[in-house]
Amino acid sequence: MIVSQNSKDVIKIFQNIKDIPISTNLDDGNLNIFMCPINARKFDYNQISLVLVDSVIDYAISKKNITKYQNKPGRLSQMARKKFKECLNNTGELGELLLYCFLEGHLNAPKILTKMEMKTSNSLYVNGSDGVHLLNNGDGTYKLIFGESKLYKKLSDALNAAFNSINDFINENNPNG
């Protein structure tokens, strides 16, 4: 499995501020803190969108279809754009795309599946894990990563929502049916 170069390019524009172990057990993982690029004392969303656009196809389309249409970039672009909900009705797809880029670009954990790949209509929203990635531990073992993304104005609200969602996933509780 190969990690997308586009994801690595996205990560390059973010500043990795700190990696904090979650516990003394190294298997529990780390909290990786990144900061958006800044221009004129404001977050540079334009720079982020310029590099994110190159990752849209890798994120939204299965590797099988990317290979199938590799000589038809216009078709791939159209297929990827159709998967996204309309901008005004979008409640989390930007966060899911960023999550994909961080898991691939920072952890070198290639995607197995993203929620976006399973969508059959841009008006539908798929519940469950935002993405599944495979992390090579470097010692012959691997970890499956079930990604969860939340974008909120307040950090405390985002953390509460993310941990509630993770708890629901672990306990196989789907409040949406």
mmCIF file of N, CA and C in Angstrom, residues 16-35 106-107:
data_model
loop_
_atom_site.group_PDB
_atom_site.id
_atom_site.type_symbol
_atom_site.label_atom_id
_atom_site.label_comp_id
_atom_site.label_asym_id
_atom_site.label_seq_id
_atom_site.Cartn_x
_atom_site.Cartn_y
_atom_site.Cartn_z
ATOM 1 N N ASN A 16 4.207 21.315 12.985
ATOM 2 C CA ASN A 16 4.018 20.308 14.029
ATOM 3 C C ASN A 16 4.524 20.914 15.336
ATOM 4 N N ILE A 17 3.610 21.312 16.186
ATOM 5 C CA ILE A 17 3.962 22.006 17.419
ATOM 6 C C ILE A 17 4.462 21.050 18.490
ATOM 7 N N LYS A 18 3.744 19.937 18.680
ATOM 8 C CA LYS A 18 4.138 19.032 19.757
ATOM 9 C C LYS A 18 3.495 17.666 19.565
ATOM 10 N N ASP A 19 4.231 16.630 19.949
ATOM 11 C CA ASP A 19 3.723 15.261 20.008
ATOM 12 C C ASP A 19 3.751 14.838 21.469
ATOM 13 N N ILE A 20 2.585 14.533 22.021
ATOM 14 C CA ILE A 20 2.468 14.221 23.443
ATOM 15 C C ILE A 20 1.993 12.779 23.608
ATOM 16 N N PRO A 21 2.763 11.933 24.332
ATOM 17 C CA PRO A 21 2.283 10.569 24.605
ATOM 18 C C PRO A 21 0.993 10.616 25.422
ATOM 19 N N ILE A 22 0.030 9.790 25.055
ATOM 20 C CA ILE A 22 -1.244 9.757 25.770
ATOM 21 C C ILE A 22 -1.080 9.103 27.135
ATOM 22 N N SER A 23 -0.183 8.126 27.233
ATOM 23 C CA SER A 23 0.080 7.461 28.510
ATOM 24 C C SER A 23 1.513 6.924 28.484
ATOM 25 N N THR A 24 1.896 6.248 29.543
ATOM 26 C CA THR A 24 3.234 5.650 29.578
ATOM 27 C C THR A 24 3.313 4.407 28.702
ATOM 28 N N ASN A 25 2.157 3.855 28.321
ATOM 29 C CA ASN A 25 2.106 2.712 27.408
ATOM 30 C C ASN A 25 2.220 3.237 25.976
ATOM 31 N N LEU A 26 3.332 2.973 25.316
ATOM 32 C CA LEU A 26 3.573 3.510 23.976
ATOM 33 C C LEU A 26 2.539 3.049 22.959
ATOM 34 N N ASP A 27 1.896 1.907 23.199
ATOM 35 C CA ASP A 27 0.864 1.418 22.285
ATOM 36 C C ASP A 27 -0.388 2.289 22.294
ATOM 37 N N ASP A 28 -0.542 3.120 23.314
ATOM 38 C CA ASP A 28 -1.713 3.990 23.384
ATOM 39 C C ASP A 28 -1.630 5.154 22.407
ATOM 40 N N GLY A 29 -0.447 5.429 21.889
ATOM 41 C CA GLY A 29 -0.305 6.469 20.876
ATOM 42 C C GLY A 29 0.042 7.830 21.428
ATOM 43 N N ASN A 30 -0.040 8.814 20.542
ATOM 44 C CA ASN A 30 0.323 10.192 20.863
ATOM 45 C C ASN A 30 -0.775 11.148 20.442
ATOM 46 N N LEU A 31 -0.769 12.304 21.053
ATOM 47 C CA LEU A 31 -1.573 13.422 20.611
ATOM 48 C C LEU A 31 -0.622 14.308 19.814
ATOM 49 N N ASN A 32 -0.883 14.463 18.519
ATOM 50 C CA ASN A 32 -0.032 15.281 17.653
ATOM 51 C C ASN A 32 -0.717 16.621 17.432
ATOM 52 N N ILE A 33 -0.058 17.698 17.808
ATOM 53 C CA ILE A 33 -0.645 19.031 17.707
ATOM 54 C C ILE A 33 0.024 19.787 16.563
ATOM 55 N N PHE A 34 -0.807 20.268 15.635
ATOM 56 C CA PHE A 34 -0.330 21.018 14.476
ATOM 57 C C PHE A 34 -0.980 22.389 14.455
ATOM 58 N N MET A 35 -0.328 23.336 13.793
ATOM 59 C CA MET A 35 -0.873 24.674 13.631
ATOM 60 C C MET A 35 -0.990 24.993 12.149
ATOM 61 N N HIS A 106 1.401 12.377 7.788
ATOM 62 C CA HIS A 106 2.192 12.466 9.023
ATOM 63 C C HIS A 106 2.554 11.085 9.575
ATOM 64 N N LEU A 107 1.579 10.182 9.622
ATOM 65 C CA LEU A 107 1.835 8.857 10.200
ATOM 66 C C LEU A 107 2.292 7.829 9.171
#
